[in-house]
């Protein structure tokens, strides 16, 4: 009997379309087996996109990453995550506002929890971030896969996605936070 040695990582960082694209197209993707957009951290069972967007379910938009830790480690995934969010805002990411767009690292193991806390400490010590960091580190909860039309949105709806991403101010803000210090 073969035991699956792959692991899961789940991150909330605003629009799940953007995080899905980042993790699916990252240069070390040979260790990333799958990236799925979905919802986590709320009370409602089987929430829909419309319900999550209302801000009333308590869920965040997330990406769940299945990865091979022999090819890409969790610390690398954390670095990718941090460089693609604005941790200095609460319940908001770029043009998206509401608790469903909060930033959270959902951990599955004690090791992931410790690595997440270490990565947060490193960011604080680097002094790249001015002010409070609102990104939470929490135990993973039940994951709900988003509707099929959200999966691979950046590829399947390329024009609409590019317009959204350009209009969100995401790239400009990320450069201000991470590259100019």
PDB file of C-alpha atoms in Angstrom:
ATOM      1  CA  UNK A   1       0.000   0.000   0.000  1.00  0.00           C
ATOM      2  CA  UNK A   2       1.388   3.428  -1.010  1.00  0.00           C
ATOM      3  CA  UNK A   3       1.078   6.292   1.452  1.00  0.00           C
ATOM      4  CA  UNK A   4       0.563   9.751  -0.012  1.00  0.00           C
ATOM      5  CA  UNK A   5       3.439  11.905   1.258  1.00  0.00           C
ATOM      6  CA  UNK A   6       2.027  15.092  -0.219  1.00  0.00           C
ATOM      7  CA  UNK A   7       0.920  17.862   2.111  1.00  0.00           C
ATOM      8  CA  UNK A   8      -1.607  20.681   2.116  1.00  0.00           C
ATOM      9  CA  UNK A   9      -1.125  24.404   2.651  1.00  0.00           C
ATOM     10  CA  UNK A  10      -4.014  26.854   2.764  1.00  0.00           C
ATOM     11  CA  UNK A  11      -3.689  30.630   2.531  1.00  0.00           C
ATOM     12  CA  UNK A  12      -6.204  33.482   2.548  1.00  0.00           C
ATOM     13  CA  UNK A  13      -4.836  36.532   0.784  1.00  0.00           C
ATOM     14  CA  UNK A  14      -7.665  38.445  -0.787  1.00  0.00           C
ATOM     15  CA  UNK A  15      -8.884  37.438  -4.215  1.00  0.00           C
ATOM     16  CA  UNK A  16      -8.376  33.715  -4.660  1.00  0.00           C
ATOM     17  CA  UNK A  17      -8.020  34.155  -8.427  1.00  0.00           C
ATOM     18  CA  UNK A  18      -4.787  36.086  -7.880  1.00  0.00           C
ATOM     19  CA  UNK A  19      -3.287  33.667  -5.378  1.00  0.00           C
ATOM     20  CA  UNK A  20      -4.215  30.707  -7.553  1.00  0.00           C
ATOM     21  CA  UNK A  21      -2.364  32.242 -10.501  1.00  0.00           C
ATOM     22  CA  UNK A  22       0.712  33.014  -8.388  1.00  0.00           C
ATOM     23  CA  UNK A  23       1.045  29.517  -6.978  1.00  0.00           C
ATOM     24  CA  UNK A  24       0.213  27.758 -10.240  1.00  0.00           C
ATOM     25  CA  UNK A  25       2.721  29.753 -12.257  1.00  0.00           C
ATOM     26  CA  UNK A  26       5.518  29.993  -9.682  1.00  0.00           C
ATOM     27  CA  UNK A  27       8.908  28.887 -11.045  1.00  0.00           C
ATOM     28  CA  UNK A  28       9.231  26.021  -8.554  1.00  0.00           C
ATOM     29  CA  UNK A  29       5.834  24.653  -9.434  1.00  0.00           C
ATOM     30  CA  UNK A  30       7.177  21.144 -10.044  1.00  0.00           C
ATOM     31  CA  UNK A  31       6.588  20.607  -6.327  1.00  0.00           C
ATOM     32  CA  UNK A  32       3.114  22.142  -6.442  1.00  0.00           C
ATOM     33  CA  UNK A  33       0.717  19.409  -7.469  1.00  0.00           C
ATOM     34  CA  UNK A  34      -2.577  21.254  -7.346  1.00  0.00           C
ATOM     35  CA  UNK A  35      -4.000  24.642  -6.371  1.00  0.00           C
ATOM     36  CA  UNK A  36      -7.715  24.905  -5.650  1.00  0.00           C
ATOM     37  CA  UNK A  37      -9.726  28.040  -4.939  1.00  0.00           C
ATOM     38  CA  UNK A  38     -12.190  27.787  -2.093  1.00  0.00           C
ATOM     39  CA  UNK A  39     -13.448  28.990   1.257  1.00  0.00           C
ATOM     40  CA  UNK A  40     -12.350  28.392   4.843  1.00  0.00           C
ATOM     41  CA  UNK A  41     -12.842  29.824   8.292  1.00  0.00           C
ATOM     42  CA  UNK A  42     -16.580  30.344   8.441  1.00  0.00           C
ATOM     43  CA  UNK A  43     -19.682  28.908  10.031  1.00  0.00           C
ATOM     44  CA  UNK A  44     -21.908  28.015   7.076  1.00  0.00           C
ATOM     45  CA  UNK A  45     -21.734  24.536   5.567  1.00  0.00           C
ATOM     46  CA  UNK A  46     -21.225  24.424   1.776  1.00  0.00           C
ATOM     47  CA  UNK A  47     -21.177  28.206   1.230  1.00  0.00           C
ATOM     48  CA  UNK A  48     -21.611  29.661  -2.234  1.00  0.00           C
ATOM     49  CA  UNK A  49     -19.507  32.436  -3.721  1.00  0.00           C
ATOM     50  CA  UNK A  50     -22.390  34.878  -3.398  1.00  0.00           C
ATOM     51  CA  UNK A  51     -22.827  33.990   0.284  1.00  0.00           C
ATOM     52  CA  UNK A  52     -19.103  34.348   1.033  1.00  0.00           C
ATOM     53  CA  UNK A  53     -18.954  37.665  -0.865  1.00  0.00           C
ATOM     54  CA  UNK A  54     -21.790  38.986   1.300  1.00  0.00           C
ATOM     55  CA  UNK A  55     -19.406  38.818   4.257  1.00  0.00           C
ATOM     56  CA  UNK A  56     -22.037  37.050   6.355  1.00  0.00           C
ATOM     57  CA  UNK A  57     -20.646  33.488   6.450  1.00  0.00           C
ATOM     58  CA  UNK A  58     -17.347  34.200   8.192  1.00  0.00           C
ATOM     59  CA  UNK A  59     -15.364  32.459   5.446  1.00  0.00           C
ATOM     60  CA  UNK A  60     -12.314  33.820   3.689  1.00  0.00           C
ATOM     61  CA  UNK A  61     -11.462  33.250   0.056  1.00  0.00           C
ATOM     62  CA  UNK A  62      -8.517  30.828   0.134  1.00  0.00           C
ATOM     63  CA  UNK A  63      -6.289  28.717  -2.027  1.00  0.00           C
ATOM     64  CA  UNK A  64      -5.530  25.184  -0.941  1.00  0.00           C
ATOM     65  CA  UNK A  65      -2.221  23.916  -2.260  1.00  0.00           C
ATOM     66  CA  UNK A  66      -1.331  20.261  -2.519  1.00  0.00           C
ATOM     67  CA  UNK A  67       2.452  20.024  -2.634  1.00  0.00           C
ATOM     68  CA  UNK A  68       5.314  17.556  -2.515  1.00  0.00           C
ATOM     69  CA  UNK A  69       7.555  18.653   0.371  1.00  0.00           C
ATOM     70  CA  UNK A  70      10.524  16.856  -1.203  1.00  0.00           C
ATOM     71  CA  UNK A  71      10.354  19.262  -4.160  1.00  0.00           C
ATOM     72  CA  UNK A  72       9.113  22.476  -2.534  1.00  0.00           C
ATOM     73  CA  UNK A  73       9.006  23.107   1.183  1.00  0.00           C
ATOM     74  CA  UNK A  74       6.397  24.865   3.269  1.00  0.00           C
ATOM     75  CA  UNK A  75       8.775  27.730   4.089  1.00  0.00           C
ATOM     76  CA  UNK A  76       9.053  28.522   0.375  1.00  0.00           C
ATOM     77  CA  UNK A  77       5.271  28.551   0.059  1.00  0.00           C
ATOM     78  CA  UNK A  78       5.119  30.960   3.000  1.00  0.00           C
ATOM     79  CA  UNK A  79       7.616  33.304   1.301  1.00  0.00           C
ATOM     80  CA  UNK A  80       5.514  33.299  -1.878  1.00  0.00           C
ATOM     81  CA  UNK A  81       2.396  34.018   0.167  1.00  0.00           C
ATOM     82  CA  UNK A  82       3.898  36.939   2.118  1.00  0.00           C
ATOM     83  CA  UNK A  83       5.284  38.610  -1.021  1.00  0.00           C
ATOM     84  CA  UNK A  84       1.822  38.574  -2.575  1.00  0.00           C
ATOM     85  CA  UNK A  85      -0.281  40.126   0.181  1.00  0.00           C
ATOM     86  CA  UNK A  86      -0.505  43.391   2.068  1.00  0.00           C
ATOM     87  CA  UNK A  87      -0.358  42.249   5.715  1.00  0.00           C
ATOM     88  CA  UNK A  88      -0.866  45.789   7.024  1.00  0.00           C
ATOM     89  CA  UNK A  89      -4.601  46.027   6.379  1.00  0.00           C
ATOM     90  CA  UNK A  90      -7.451  44.369   8.202  1.00  0.00           C
ATOM     91  CA  UNK A  91     -10.276  42.723   6.281  1.00  0.00           C
ATOM     92  CA  UNK A  92      -9.116  44.121   2.963  1.00  0.00           C
ATOM     93  CA  UNK A  93      -6.740  43.320   0.124  1.00  0.00           C
ATOM     94  CA  UNK A  94      -6.207  45.958  -2.506  1.00  0.00           C
ATOM     95  CA  UNK A  95      -9.620  46.845  -4.018  1.00  0.00           C
ATOM     96  CA  UNK A  96     -11.473  44.024  -2.224  1.00  0.00           C
ATOM     97  CA  UNK A  97     -12.988  44.991   1.114  1.00  0.00           C
ATOM     98  CA  UNK A  98     -14.551  42.737   3.738  1.00  0.00           C
ATOM     99  CA  UNK A  99     -13.630  39.964   6.146  1.00  0.00           C
ATOM    100  CA  UNK A 100     -13.796  37.459   3.290  1.00  0.00           C
ATOM    101  CA  UNK A 101     -10.598  39.112   1.948  1.00  0.00           C
ATOM    102  CA  UNK A 102      -8.618  38.928   5.206  1.00  0.00           C
ATOM    103  CA  UNK A 103      -5.128  37.432   5.236  1.00  0.00           C
ATOM    104  CA  UNK A 104      -4.648  34.177   7.116  1.00  0.00           C
ATOM    105  CA  UNK A 105      -2.224  31.284   7.157  1.00  0.00           C
ATOM    106  CA  UNK A 106      -4.202  28.126   7.969  1.00  0.00           C
ATOM    107  CA  UNK A 107      -1.900  25.421   9.325  1.00  0.00           C
ATOM    108  CA  UNK A 108      -2.434  21.638   9.286  1.00  0.00           C
ATOM    109  CA  UNK A 109       0.417  20.524  11.540  1.00  0.00           C
ATOM    110  CA  UNK A 110       2.406  21.797  14.480  1.00  0.00           C
ATOM    111  CA  UNK A 111       5.408  22.089  12.156  1.00  0.00           C
ATOM    112  CA  UNK A 112       3.453  24.329   9.758  1.00  0.00           C
ATOM    113  CA  UNK A 113       2.281  26.438  12.710  1.00  0.00           C
ATOM    114  CA  UNK A 114       5.860  26.897  13.923  1.00  0.00           C
ATOM    115  CA  UNK A 115       7.158  27.713  10.434  1.00  0.00           C
ATOM    116  CA  UNK A 116       4.348  30.244   9.936  1.00  0.00           C
ATOM    117  CA  UNK A 117       5.148  31.941  13.238  1.00  0.00           C
ATOM    118  CA  UNK A 118       8.848  31.973  12.354  1.00  0.00           C
ATOM    119  CA  UNK A 119       8.101  33.556   8.970  1.00  0.00           C
ATOM    120  CA  UNK A 120       6.022  36.260  10.683  1.00  0.00           C
ATOM    121  CA  UNK A 121       8.843  36.946  13.158  1.00  0.00           C
ATOM    122  CA  UNK A 122      11.329  37.251  10.277  1.00  0.00           C
ATOM    123  CA  UNK A 123       9.112  39.828   8.569  1.00  0.00           C
ATOM    124  CA  UNK A 124       8.792  41.829  11.772  1.00  0.00           C
ATOM    125  CA  UNK A 125      12.553  41.683  12.365  1.00  0.00           C
ATOM    126  CA  UNK A 126      13.291  42.713   8.758  1.00  0.00           C
ATOM    127  CA  UNK A 127      11.546  46.045   9.455  1.00  0.00           C
ATOM    128  CA  UNK A 128      10.111  46.026   5.910  1.00  0.00           C
ATOM    129  CA  UNK A 129       6.621  46.425   7.309  1.00  0.00           C
ATOM    130  CA  UNK A 130       5.658  49.613   9.097  1.00  0.00           C
ATOM    131  CA  UNK A 131       2.790  49.255  11.498  1.00  0.00           C
ATOM    132  CA  UNK A 132       0.680  46.380  12.667  1.00  0.00           C
ATOM    133  CA  UNK A 133       0.499  43.088  10.793  1.00  0.00           C
ATOM    134  CA  UNK A 134      -3.047  41.755  10.620  1.00  0.00           C
ATOM    135  CA  UNK A 135      -2.321  38.361   9.050  1.00  0.00           C
ATOM    136  CA  UNK A 136      -3.560  35.614  11.365  1.00  0.00           C
ATOM    137  CA  UNK A 137      -2.075  32.151  11.864  1.00  0.00           C
ATOM    138  CA  UNK A 138      -4.867  29.685  12.614  1.00  0.00           C
ATOM    139  CA  UNK A 139      -5.607  25.953  12.522  1.00  0.00           C
ATOM    140  CA  UNK A 140      -7.048  24.775   9.219  1.00  0.00           C
ATOM    141  CA  UNK A 141     -10.766  24.205   9.204  1.00  0.00           C
ATOM    142  CA  UNK A 142     -13.054  22.493   6.732  1.00  0.00           C
ATOM    143  CA  UNK A 143     -12.195  23.499   3.162  1.00  0.00           C
ATOM    144  CA  UNK A 144     -15.002  24.134   0.692  1.00  0.00           C
ATOM    145  CA  UNK A 145     -14.046  24.085  -2.969  1.00  0.00           C
ATOM    146  CA  UNK A 146     -15.268  27.149  -4.859  1.00  0.00           C
ATOM    147  CA  UNK A 147     -17.559  26.731  -7.825  1.00  0.00           C
ATOM    148  CA  UNK A 148     -15.940  25.358 -10.981  1.00  0.00           C
ATOM    149  CA  UNK A 149     -16.012  28.694 -12.815  1.00  0.00           C
ATOM    150  CA  UNK A 150     -13.561  30.069 -10.211  1.00  0.00           C
ATOM    151  CA  UNK A 151     -10.987  27.331 -10.789  1.00  0.00           C
ATOM    152  CA  UNK A 152      -8.239  28.452 -13.203  1.00  0.00           C
ATOM    153  CA  UNK A 153     -10.067  31.750 -13.588  1.00  0.00           C
ATOM    154  CA  UNK A 154      -6.852  33.528 -14.658  1.00  0.00           C
ATOM    155  CA  UNK A 155      -6.626  31.203 -17.681  1.00  0.00           C
ATOM    156  CA  UNK A 156     -10.261  30.488 -18.468  1.00  0.00           C
ATOM    157  CA  UNK A 157     -11.340  34.148 -18.312  1.00  0.00           C
ATOM    158  CA  UNK A 158      -8.036  35.747 -19.230  1.00  0.00           C
ATOM    159  CA  UNK A 159      -9.298  39.152 -20.369  1.00  0.00           C
ATOM    160  CA  UNK A 160     -11.672  39.622 -17.432  1.00  0.00           C
ATOM    161  CA  UNK A 161      -8.969  38.509 -14.994  1.00  0.00           C
ATOM    162  CA  UNK A 162      -6.360  40.868 -16.455  1.00  0.00           C
ATOM    163  CA  UNK A 163      -8.789  43.781 -16.205  1.00  0.00           C
ATOM    164  CA  UNK A 164      -9.612  42.912 -12.585  1.00  0.00           C
ATOM    165  CA  UNK A 165      -5.957  42.506 -11.619  1.00  0.00           C
ATOM    166  CA  UNK A 166      -4.896  45.749 -13.318  1.00  0.00           C
ATOM    167  CA  UNK A 167      -7.739  47.677 -11.706  1.00  0.00           C
ATOM    168  CA  UNK A 168      -7.148  46.240  -8.244  1.00  0.00           C
ATOM    169  CA  UNK A 169      -3.876  48.106  -7.675  1.00  0.00           C
ATOM    170  CA  UNK A 170      -2.373  44.847  -6.412  1.00  0.00           C
ATOM    171  CA  UNK A 171       0.931  44.923  -8.325  1.00  0.00           C
ATOM    172  CA  UNK A 172       1.706  48.560  -7.523  1.00  0.00           C
ATOM    173  CA  UNK A 173       0.980  48.114  -3.815  1.00  0.00           C
ATOM    174  CA  UNK A 174       3.039  44.917  -3.599  1.00  0.00           C
ATOM    175  CA  UNK A 175       6.023  46.732  -5.107  1.00  0.00           C
ATOM    176  CA  UNK A 176       5.619  49.544  -2.570  1.00  0.00           C
ATOM    177  CA  UNK A 177       5.545  47.087   0.316  1.00  0.00           C
ATOM    178  CA  UNK A 178       8.142  44.490  -0.628  1.00  0.00           C
ATOM    179  CA  UNK A 179      10.508  45.874  -3.252  1.00  0.00           C
ATOM    180  CA  UNK A 180      11.219  49.460  -2.272  1.00  0.00           C
ATOM    181  CA  UNK A 181      12.781  48.820   1.132  1.00  0.00           C
TER     182      UNK A 181
END
